[in-house]
PDB file of N, H, CA, C and O in Angstrom:
ATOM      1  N   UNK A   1     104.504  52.648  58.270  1.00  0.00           N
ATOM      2  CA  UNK A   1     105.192  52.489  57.007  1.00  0.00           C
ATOM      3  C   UNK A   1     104.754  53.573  56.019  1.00  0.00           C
ATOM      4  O   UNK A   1     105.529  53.958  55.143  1.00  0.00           O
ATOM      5  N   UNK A   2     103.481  54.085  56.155  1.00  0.00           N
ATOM      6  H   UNK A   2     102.851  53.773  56.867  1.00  0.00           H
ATOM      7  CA  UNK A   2     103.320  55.039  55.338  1.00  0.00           C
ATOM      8  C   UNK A   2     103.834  56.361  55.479  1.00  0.00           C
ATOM      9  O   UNK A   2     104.196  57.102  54.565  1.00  0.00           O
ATOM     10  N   UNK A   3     103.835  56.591  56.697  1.00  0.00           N
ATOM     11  H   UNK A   3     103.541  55.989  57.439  1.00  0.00           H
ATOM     12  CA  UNK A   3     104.374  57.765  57.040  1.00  0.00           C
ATOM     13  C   UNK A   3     105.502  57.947  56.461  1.00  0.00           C
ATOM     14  O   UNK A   3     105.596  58.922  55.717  1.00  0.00           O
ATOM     15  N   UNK A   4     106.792  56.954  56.668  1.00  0.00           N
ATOM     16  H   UNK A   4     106.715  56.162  57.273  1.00  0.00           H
ATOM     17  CA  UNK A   4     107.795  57.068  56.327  1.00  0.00           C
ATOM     18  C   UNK A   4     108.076  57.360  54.553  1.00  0.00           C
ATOM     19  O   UNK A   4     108.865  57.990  53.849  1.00  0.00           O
ATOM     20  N   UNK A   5     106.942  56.504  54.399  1.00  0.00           N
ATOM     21  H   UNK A   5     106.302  55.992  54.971  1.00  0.00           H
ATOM     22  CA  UNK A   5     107.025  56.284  52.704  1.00  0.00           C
ATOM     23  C   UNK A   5     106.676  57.641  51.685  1.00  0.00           C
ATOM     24  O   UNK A   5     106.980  57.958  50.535  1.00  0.00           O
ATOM     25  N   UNK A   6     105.514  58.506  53.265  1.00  0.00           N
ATOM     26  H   UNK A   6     105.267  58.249  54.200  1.00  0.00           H
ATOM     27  CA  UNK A   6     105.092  59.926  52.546  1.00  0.00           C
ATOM     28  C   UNK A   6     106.378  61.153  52.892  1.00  0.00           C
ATOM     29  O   UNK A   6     106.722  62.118  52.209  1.00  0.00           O
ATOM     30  N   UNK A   7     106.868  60.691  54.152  1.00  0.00           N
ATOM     31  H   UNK A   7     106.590  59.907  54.706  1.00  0.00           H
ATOM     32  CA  UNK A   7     108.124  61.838  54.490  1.00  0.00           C
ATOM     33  C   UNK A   7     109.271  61.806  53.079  1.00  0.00           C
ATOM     34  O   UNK A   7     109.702  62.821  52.532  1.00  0.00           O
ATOM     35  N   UNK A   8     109.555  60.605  52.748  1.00  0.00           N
ATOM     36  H   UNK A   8     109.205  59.781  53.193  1.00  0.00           H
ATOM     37  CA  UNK A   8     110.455  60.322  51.834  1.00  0.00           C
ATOM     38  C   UNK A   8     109.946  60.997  50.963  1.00  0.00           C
ATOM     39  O   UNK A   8     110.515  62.065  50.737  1.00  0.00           O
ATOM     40  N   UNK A   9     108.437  60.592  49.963  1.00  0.00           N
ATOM     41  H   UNK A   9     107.975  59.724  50.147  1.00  0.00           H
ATOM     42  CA  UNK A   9     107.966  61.391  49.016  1.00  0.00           C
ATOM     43  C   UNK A   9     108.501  62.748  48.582  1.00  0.00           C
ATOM     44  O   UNK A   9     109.012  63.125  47.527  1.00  0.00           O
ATOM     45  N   UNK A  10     108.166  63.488  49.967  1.00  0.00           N
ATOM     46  H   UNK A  10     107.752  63.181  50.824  1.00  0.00           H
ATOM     47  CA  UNK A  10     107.987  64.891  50.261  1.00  0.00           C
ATOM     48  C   UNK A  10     109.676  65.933  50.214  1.00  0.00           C
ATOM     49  O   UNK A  10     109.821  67.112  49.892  1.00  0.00           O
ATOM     50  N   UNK A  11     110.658  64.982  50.640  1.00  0.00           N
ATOM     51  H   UNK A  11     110.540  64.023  50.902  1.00  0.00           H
ATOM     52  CA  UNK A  11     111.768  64.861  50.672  1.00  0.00           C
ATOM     53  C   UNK A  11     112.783  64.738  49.041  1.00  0.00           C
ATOM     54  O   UNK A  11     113.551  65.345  48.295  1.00  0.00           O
ATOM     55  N   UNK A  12     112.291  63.879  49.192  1.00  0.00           N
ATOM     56  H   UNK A  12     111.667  63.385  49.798  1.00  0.00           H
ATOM     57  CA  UNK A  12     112.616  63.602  46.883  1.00  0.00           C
ATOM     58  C   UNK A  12     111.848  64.862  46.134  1.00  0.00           C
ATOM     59  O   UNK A  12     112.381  65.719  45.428  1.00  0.00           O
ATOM     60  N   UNK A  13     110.499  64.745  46.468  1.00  0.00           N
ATOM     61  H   UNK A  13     110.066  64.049  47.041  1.00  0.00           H
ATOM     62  CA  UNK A  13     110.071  66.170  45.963  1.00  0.00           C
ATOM     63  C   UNK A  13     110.720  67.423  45.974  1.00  0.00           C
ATOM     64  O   UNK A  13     110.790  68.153  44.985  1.00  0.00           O
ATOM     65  N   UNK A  14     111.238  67.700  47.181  1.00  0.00           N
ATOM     66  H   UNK A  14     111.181  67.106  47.983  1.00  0.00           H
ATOM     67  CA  UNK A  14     111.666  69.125  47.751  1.00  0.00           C
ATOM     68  C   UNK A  14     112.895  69.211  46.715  1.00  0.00           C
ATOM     69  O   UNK A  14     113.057  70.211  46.015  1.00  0.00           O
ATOM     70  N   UNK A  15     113.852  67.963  46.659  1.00  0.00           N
ATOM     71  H   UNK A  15     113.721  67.151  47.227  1.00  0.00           H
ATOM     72  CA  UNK A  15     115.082  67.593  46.517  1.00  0.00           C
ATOM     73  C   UNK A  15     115.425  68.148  44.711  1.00  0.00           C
ATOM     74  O   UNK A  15     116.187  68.869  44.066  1.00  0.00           O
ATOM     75  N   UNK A  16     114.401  67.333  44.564  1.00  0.00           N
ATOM     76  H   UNK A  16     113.782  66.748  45.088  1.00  0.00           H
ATOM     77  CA  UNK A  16     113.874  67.682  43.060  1.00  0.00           C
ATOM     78  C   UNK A  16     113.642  68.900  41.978  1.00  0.00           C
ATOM     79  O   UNK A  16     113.985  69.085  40.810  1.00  0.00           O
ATOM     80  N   UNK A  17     112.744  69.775  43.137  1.00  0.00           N
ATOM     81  H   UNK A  17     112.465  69.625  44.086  1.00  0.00           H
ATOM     82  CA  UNK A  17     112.482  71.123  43.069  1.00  0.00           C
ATOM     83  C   UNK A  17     113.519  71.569  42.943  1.00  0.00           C
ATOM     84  O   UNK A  17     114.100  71.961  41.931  1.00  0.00           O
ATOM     85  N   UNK A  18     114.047  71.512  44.777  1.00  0.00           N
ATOM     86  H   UNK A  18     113.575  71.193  45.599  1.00  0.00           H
ATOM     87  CA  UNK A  18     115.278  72.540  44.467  1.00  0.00           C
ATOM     88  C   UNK A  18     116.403  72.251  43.770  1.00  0.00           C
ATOM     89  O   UNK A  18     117.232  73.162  43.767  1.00  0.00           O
ATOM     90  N   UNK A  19     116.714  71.180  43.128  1.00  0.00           N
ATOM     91  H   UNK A  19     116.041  70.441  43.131  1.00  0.00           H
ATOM     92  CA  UNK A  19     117.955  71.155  42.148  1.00  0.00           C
ATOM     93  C   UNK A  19     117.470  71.596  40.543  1.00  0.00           C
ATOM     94  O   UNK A  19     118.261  71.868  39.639  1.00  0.00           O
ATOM     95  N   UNK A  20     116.123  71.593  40.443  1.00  0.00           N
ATOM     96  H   UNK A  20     115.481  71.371  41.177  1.00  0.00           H
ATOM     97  CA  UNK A  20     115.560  72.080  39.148  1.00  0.00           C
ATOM     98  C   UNK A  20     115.562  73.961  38.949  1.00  0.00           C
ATOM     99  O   UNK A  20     115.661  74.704  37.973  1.00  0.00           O
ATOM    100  N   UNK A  21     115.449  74.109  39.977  1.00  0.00           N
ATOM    101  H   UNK A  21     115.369  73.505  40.770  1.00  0.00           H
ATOM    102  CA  UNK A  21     115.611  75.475  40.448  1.00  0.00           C
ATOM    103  C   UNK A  21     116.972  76.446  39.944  1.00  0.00           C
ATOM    104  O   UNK A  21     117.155  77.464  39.277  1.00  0.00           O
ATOM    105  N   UNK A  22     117.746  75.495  40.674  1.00  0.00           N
ATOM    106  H   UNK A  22     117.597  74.668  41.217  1.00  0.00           H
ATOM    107  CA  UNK A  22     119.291  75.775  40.425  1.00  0.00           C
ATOM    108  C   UNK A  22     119.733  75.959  39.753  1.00  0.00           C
ATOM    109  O   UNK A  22     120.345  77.013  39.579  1.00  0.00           O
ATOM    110  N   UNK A  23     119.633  74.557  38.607  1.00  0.00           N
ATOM    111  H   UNK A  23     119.135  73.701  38.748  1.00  0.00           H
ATOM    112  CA  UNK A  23     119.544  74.484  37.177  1.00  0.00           C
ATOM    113  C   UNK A  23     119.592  76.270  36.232  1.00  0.00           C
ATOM    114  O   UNK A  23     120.412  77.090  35.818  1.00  0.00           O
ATOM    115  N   UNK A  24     117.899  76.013  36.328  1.00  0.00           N
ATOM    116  H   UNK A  24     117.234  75.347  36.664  1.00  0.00           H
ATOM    117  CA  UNK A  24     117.307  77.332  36.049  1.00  0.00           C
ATOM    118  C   UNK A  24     117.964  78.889  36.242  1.00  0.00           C
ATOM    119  O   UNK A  24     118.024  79.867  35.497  1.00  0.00           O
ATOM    120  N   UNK A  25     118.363  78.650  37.446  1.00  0.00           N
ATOM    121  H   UNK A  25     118.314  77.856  38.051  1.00  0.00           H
ATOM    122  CA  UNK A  25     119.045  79.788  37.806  1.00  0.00           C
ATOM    123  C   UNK A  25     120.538  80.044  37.361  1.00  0.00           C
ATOM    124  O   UNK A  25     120.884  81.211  37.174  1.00  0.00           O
ATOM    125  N   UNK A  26     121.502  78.946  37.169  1.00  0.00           N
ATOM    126  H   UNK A  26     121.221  77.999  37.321  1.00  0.00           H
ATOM    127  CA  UNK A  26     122.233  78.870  36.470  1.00  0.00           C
ATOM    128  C   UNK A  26     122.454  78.890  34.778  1.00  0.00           C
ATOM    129  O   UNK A  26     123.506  79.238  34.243  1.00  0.00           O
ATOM    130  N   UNK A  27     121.361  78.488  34.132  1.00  0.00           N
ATOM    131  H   UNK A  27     120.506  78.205  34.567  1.00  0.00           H
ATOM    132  CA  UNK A  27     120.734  78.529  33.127  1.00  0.00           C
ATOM    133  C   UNK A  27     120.691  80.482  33.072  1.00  0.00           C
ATOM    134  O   UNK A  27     121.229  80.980  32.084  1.00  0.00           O
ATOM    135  N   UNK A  28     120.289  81.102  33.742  1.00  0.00           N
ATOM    136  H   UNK A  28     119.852  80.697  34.545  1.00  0.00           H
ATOM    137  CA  UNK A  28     120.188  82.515  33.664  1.00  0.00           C
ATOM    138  C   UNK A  28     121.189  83.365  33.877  1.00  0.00           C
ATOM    139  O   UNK A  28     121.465  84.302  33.128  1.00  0.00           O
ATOM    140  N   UNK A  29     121.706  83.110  34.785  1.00  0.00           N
ATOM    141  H   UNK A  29     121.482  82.349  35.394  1.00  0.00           H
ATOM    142  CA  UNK A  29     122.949  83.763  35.461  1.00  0.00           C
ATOM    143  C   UNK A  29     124.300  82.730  35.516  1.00  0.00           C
ATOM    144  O   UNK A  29     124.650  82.224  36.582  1.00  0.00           O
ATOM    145  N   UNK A  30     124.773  82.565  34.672  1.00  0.00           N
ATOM    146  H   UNK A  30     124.488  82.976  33.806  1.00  0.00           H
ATOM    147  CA  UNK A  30     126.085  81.347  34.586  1.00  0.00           C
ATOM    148  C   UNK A  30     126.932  81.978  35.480  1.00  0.00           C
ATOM    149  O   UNK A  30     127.499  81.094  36.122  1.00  0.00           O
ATOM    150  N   UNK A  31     127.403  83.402  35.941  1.00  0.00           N
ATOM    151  H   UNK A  31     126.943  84.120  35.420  1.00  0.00           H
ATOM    152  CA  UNK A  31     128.192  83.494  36.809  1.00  0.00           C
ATOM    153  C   UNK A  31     127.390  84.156  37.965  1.00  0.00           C
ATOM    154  O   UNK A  31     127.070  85.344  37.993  1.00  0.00           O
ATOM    155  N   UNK A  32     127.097  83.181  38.960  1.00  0.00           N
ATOM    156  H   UNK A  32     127.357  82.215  38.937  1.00  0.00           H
ATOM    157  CA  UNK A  32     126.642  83.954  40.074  1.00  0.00           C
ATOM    158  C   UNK A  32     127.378  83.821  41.427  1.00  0.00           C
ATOM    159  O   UNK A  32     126.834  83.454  42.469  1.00  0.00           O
ATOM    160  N   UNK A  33     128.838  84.203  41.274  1.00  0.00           N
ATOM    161  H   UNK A  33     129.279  84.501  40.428  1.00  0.00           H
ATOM    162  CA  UNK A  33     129.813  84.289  42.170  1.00  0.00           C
ATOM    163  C   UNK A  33     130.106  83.238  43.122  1.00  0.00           C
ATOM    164  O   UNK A  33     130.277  83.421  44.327  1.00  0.00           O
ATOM    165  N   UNK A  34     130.168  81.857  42.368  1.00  0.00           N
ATOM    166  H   UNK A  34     130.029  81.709  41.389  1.00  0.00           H
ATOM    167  CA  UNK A  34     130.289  80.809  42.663  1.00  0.00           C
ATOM    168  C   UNK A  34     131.812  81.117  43.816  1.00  0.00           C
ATOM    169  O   UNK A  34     132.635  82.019  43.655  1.00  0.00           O
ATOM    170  N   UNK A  35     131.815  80.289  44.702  1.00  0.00           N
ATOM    171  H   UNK A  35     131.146  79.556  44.833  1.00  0.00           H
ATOM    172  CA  UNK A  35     134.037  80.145  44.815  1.00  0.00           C
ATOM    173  C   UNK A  35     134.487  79.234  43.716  1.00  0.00           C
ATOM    174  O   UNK A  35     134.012  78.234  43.177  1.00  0.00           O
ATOM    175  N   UNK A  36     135.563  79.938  43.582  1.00  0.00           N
ATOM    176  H   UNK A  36     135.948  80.750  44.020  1.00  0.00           H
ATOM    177  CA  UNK A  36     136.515  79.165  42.608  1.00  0.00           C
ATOM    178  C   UNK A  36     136.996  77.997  43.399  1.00  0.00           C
ATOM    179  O   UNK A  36     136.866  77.828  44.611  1.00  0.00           O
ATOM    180  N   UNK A  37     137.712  77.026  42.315  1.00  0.00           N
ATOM    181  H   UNK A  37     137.818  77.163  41.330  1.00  0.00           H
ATOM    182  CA  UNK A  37     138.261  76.176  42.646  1.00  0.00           C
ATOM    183  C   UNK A  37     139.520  76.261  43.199  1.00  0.00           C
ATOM    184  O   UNK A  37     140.074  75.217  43.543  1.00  0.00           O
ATOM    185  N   UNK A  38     140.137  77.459  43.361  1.00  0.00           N
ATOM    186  H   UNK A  38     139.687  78.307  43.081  1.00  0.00           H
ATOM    187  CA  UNK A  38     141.375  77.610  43.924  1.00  0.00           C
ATOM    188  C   UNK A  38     141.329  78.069  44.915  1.00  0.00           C
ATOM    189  O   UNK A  38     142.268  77.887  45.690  1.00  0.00           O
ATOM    190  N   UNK A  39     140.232  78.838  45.287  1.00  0.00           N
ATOM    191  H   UNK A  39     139.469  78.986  44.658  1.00  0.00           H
ATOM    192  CA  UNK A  39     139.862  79.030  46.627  1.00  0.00           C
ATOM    193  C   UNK A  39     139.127  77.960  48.026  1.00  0.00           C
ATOM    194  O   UNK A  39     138.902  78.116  49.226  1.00  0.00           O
ATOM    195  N   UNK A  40     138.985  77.068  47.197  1.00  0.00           N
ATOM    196  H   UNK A  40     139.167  76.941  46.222  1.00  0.00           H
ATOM    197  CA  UNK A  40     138.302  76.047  47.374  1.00  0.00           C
ATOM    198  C   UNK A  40     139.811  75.146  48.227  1.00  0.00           C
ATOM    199  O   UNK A  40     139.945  75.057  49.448  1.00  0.00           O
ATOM    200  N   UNK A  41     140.849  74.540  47.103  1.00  0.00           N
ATOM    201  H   UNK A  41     140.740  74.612  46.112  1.00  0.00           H
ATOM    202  CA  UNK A  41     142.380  73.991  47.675  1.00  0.00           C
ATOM    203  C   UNK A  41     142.824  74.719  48.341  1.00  0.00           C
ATOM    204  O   UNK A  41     143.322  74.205  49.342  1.00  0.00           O
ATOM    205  N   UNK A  42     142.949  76.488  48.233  1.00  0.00           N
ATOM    206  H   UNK A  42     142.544  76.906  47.420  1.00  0.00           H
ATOM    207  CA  UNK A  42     143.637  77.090  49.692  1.00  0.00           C
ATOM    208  C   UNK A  42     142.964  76.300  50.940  1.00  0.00           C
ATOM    209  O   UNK A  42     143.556  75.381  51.506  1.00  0.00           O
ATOM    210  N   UNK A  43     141.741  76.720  51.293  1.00  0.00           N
ATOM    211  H   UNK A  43     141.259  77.466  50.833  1.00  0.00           H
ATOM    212  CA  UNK A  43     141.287  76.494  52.047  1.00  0.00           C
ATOM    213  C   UNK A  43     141.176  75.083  52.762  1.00  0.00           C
ATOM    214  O   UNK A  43     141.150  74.967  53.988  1.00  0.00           O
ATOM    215  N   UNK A  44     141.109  73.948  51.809  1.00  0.00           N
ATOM    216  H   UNK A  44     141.130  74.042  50.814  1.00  0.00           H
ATOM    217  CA  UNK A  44     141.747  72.853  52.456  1.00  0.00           C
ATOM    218  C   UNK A  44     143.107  72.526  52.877  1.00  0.00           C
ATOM    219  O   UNK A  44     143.559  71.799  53.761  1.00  0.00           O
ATOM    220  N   UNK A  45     143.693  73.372  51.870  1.00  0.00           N
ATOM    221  H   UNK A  45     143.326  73.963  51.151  1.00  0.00           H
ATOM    222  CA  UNK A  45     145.448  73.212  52.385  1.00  0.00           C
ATOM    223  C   UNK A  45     145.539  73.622  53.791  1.00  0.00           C
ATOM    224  O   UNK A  45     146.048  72.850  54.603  1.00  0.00           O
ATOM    225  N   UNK A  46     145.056  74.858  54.178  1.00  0.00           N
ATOM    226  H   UNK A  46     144.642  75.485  53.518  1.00  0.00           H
ATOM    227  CA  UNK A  46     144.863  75.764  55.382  1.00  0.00           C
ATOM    228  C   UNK A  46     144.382  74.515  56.746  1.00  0.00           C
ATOM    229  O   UNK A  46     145.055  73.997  57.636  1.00  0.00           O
ATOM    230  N   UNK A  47     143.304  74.421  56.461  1.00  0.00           N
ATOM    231  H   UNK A  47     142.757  74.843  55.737  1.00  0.00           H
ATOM    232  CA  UNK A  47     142.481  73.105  56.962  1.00  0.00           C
ATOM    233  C   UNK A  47     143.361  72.549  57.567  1.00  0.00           C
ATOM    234  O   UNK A  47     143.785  72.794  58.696  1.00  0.00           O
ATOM    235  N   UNK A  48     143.754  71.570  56.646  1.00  0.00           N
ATOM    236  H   UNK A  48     143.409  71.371  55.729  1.00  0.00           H
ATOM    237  CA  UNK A  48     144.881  70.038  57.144  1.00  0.00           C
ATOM    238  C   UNK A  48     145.728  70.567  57.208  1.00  0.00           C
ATOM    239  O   UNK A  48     146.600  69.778  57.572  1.00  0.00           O
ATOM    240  N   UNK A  49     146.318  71.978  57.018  1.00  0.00           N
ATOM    241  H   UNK A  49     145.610  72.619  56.722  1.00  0.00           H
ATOM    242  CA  UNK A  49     148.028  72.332  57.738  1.00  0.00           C
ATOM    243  C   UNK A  49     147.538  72.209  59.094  1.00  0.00           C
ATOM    244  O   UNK A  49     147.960  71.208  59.673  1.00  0.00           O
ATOM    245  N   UNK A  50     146.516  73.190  59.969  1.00  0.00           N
ATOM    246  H   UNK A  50     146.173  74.004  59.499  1.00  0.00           H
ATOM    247  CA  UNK A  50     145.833  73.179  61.173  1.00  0.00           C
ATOM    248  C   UNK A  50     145.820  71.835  61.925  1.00  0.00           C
ATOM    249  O   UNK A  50     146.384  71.457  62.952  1.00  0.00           O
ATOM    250  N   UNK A  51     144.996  71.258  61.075  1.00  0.00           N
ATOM    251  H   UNK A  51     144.538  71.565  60.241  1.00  0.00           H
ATOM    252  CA  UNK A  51     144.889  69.705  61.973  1.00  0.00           C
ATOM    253  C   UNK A  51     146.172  69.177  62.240  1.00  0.00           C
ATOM    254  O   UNK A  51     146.459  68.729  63.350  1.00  0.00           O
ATOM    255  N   UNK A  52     147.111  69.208  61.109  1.00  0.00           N
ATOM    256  H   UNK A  52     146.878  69.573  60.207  1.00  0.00           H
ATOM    257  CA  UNK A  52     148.442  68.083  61.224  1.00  0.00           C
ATOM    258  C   UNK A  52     149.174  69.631  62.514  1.00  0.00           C
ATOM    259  O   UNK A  52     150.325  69.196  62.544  1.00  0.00           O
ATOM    260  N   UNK A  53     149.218  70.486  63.121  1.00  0.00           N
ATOM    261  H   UNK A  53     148.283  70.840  63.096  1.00  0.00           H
ATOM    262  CA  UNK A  53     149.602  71.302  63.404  1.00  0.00           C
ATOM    263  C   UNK A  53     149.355  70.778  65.180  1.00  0.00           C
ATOM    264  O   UNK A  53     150.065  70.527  66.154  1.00  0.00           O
ATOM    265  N   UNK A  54     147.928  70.814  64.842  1.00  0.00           N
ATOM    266  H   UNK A  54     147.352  71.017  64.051  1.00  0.00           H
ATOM    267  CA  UNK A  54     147.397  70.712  66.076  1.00  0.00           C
ATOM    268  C   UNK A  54     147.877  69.263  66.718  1.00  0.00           C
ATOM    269  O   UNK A  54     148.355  69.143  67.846  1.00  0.00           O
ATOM    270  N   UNK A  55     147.645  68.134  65.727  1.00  0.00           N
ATOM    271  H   UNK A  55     147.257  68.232  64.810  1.00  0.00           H
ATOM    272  CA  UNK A  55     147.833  67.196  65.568  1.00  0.00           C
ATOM    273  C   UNK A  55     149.208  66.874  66.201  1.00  0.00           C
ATOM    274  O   UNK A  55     149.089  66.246  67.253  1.00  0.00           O
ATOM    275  N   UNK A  56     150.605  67.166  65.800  1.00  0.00           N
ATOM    276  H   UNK A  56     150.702  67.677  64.946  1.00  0.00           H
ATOM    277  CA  UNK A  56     151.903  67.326  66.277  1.00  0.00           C
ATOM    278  C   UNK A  56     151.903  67.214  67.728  1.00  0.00           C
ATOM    279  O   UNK A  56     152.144  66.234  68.433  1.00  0.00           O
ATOM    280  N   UNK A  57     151.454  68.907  68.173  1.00  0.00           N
ATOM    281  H   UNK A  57     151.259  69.704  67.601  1.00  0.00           H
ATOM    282  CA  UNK A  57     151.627  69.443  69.331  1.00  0.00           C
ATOM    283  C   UNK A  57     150.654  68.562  70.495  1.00  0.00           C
ATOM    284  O   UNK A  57     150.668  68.712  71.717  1.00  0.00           O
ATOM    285  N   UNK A  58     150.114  67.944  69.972  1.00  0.00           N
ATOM    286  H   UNK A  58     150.103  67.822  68.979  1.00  0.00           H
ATOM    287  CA  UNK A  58     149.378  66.589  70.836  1.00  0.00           C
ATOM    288  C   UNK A  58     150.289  65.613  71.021  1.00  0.00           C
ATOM    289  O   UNK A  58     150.684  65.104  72.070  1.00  0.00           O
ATOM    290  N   UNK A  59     150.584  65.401  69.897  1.00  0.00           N
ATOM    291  H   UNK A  59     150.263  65.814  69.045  1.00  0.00           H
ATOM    292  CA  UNK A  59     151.727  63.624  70.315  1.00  0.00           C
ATOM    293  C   UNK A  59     152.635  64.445  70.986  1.00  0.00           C
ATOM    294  O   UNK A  59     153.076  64.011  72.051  1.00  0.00           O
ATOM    295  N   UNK A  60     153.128  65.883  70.468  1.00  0.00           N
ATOM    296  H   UNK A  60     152.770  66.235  69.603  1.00  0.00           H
ATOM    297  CA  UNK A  60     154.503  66.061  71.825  1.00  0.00           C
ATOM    298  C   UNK A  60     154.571  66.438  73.153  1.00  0.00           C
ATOM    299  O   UNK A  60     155.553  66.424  73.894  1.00  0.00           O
ATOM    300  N   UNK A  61     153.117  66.870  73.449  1.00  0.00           N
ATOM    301  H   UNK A  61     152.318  66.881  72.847  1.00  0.00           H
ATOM    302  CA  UNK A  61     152.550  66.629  74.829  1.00  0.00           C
ATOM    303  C   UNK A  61     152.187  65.574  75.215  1.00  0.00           C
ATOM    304  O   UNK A  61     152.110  65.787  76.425  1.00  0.00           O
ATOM    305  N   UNK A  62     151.917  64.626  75.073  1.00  0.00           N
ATOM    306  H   UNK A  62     151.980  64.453  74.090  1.00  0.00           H
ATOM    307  CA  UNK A  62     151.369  63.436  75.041  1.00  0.00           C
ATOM    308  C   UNK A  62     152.613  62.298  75.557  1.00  0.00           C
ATOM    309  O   UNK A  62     152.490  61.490  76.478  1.00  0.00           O
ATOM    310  N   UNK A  63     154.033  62.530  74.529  1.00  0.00           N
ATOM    311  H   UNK A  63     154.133  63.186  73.781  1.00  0.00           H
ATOM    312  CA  UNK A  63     155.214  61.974  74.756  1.00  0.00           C
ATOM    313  C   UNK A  63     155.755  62.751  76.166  1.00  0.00           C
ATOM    314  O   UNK A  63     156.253  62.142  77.114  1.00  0.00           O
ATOM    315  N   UNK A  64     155.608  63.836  76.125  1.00  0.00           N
ATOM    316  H   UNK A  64     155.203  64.330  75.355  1.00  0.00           H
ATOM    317  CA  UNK A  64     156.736  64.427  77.482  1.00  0.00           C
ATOM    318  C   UNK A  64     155.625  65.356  78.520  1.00  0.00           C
ATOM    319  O   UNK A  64     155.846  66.335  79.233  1.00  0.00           O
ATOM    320  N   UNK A  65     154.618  64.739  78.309  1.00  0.00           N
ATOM    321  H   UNK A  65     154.438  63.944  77.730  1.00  0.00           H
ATOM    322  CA  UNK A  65     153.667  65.249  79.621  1.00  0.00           C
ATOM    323  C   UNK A  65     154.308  65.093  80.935  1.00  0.00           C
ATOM    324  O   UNK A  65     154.108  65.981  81.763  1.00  0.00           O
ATOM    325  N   UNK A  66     155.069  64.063  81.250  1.00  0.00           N
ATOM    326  H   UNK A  66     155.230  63.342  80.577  1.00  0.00           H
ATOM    327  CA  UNK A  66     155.798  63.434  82.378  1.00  0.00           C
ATOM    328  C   UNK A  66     156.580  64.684  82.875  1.00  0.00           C
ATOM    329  O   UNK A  66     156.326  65.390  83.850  1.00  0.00           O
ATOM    330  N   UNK A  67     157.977  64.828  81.627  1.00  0.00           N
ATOM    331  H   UNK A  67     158.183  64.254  80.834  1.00  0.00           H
ATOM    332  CA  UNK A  67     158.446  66.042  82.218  1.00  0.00           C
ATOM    333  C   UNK A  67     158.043  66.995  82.158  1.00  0.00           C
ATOM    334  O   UNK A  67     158.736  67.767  82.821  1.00  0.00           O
ATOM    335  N   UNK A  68     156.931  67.646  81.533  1.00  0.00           N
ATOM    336  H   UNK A  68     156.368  67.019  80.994  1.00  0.00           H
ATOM    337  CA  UNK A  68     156.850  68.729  81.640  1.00  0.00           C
ATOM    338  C   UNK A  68     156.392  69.143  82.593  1.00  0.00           C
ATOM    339  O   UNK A  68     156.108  70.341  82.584  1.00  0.00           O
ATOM    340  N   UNK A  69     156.063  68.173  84.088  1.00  0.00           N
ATOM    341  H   UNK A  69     156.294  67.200  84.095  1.00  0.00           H
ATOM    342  CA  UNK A  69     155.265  68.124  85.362  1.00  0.00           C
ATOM    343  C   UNK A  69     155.647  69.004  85.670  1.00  0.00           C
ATOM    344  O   UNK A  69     155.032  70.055  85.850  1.00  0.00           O
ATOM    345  N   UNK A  70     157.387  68.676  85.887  1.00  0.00           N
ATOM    346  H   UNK A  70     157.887  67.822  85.741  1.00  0.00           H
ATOM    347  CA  UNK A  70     157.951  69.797  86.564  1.00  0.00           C
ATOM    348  C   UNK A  70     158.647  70.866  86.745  1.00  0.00           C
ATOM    349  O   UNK A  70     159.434  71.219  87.623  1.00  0.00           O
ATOM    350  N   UNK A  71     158.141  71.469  85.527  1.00  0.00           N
ATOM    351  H   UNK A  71     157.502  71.182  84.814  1.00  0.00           H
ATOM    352  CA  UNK A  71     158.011  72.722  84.982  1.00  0.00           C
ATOM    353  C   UNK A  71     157.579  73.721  85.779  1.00  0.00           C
ATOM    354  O   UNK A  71     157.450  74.859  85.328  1.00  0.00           O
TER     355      UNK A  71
END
């Protein structure tokens, strides 16, 4: 039980640090070439076009696997 109780410690600590850090560093440098937020929605749009893409071409193999045997 202690172990666990000191890993956690050590963990919250680190956690701590490094978001105080960040802070700080943002605090100094407000633009440090963050991504934008619009680059951010392309990229999910992109994403889930892919999946629903991929996604499709599964159910329509899936439906006509049969014929496409004999191809």
């Amino acid at each position: 039980m202690k172990h666990t109780a000191a890993r956690t410690y050590r963990a919250v600590h680190w956690l701590t640090t490094r978001l105080q850090e960040s802070l700080e560093e943002a605090r100094r440098r407000p633009d440090r070439g963050d991504i934008s937020t619009t680059t951010v929605i392309i990229w999910v749009a992109a994403v889930t076009g892919a999946v629903l893409i991929a996604g499709t071409i599964a159910v329509v193999i899936a439906k006509y696997n049969g014929k496409l045997n004999g191809l």
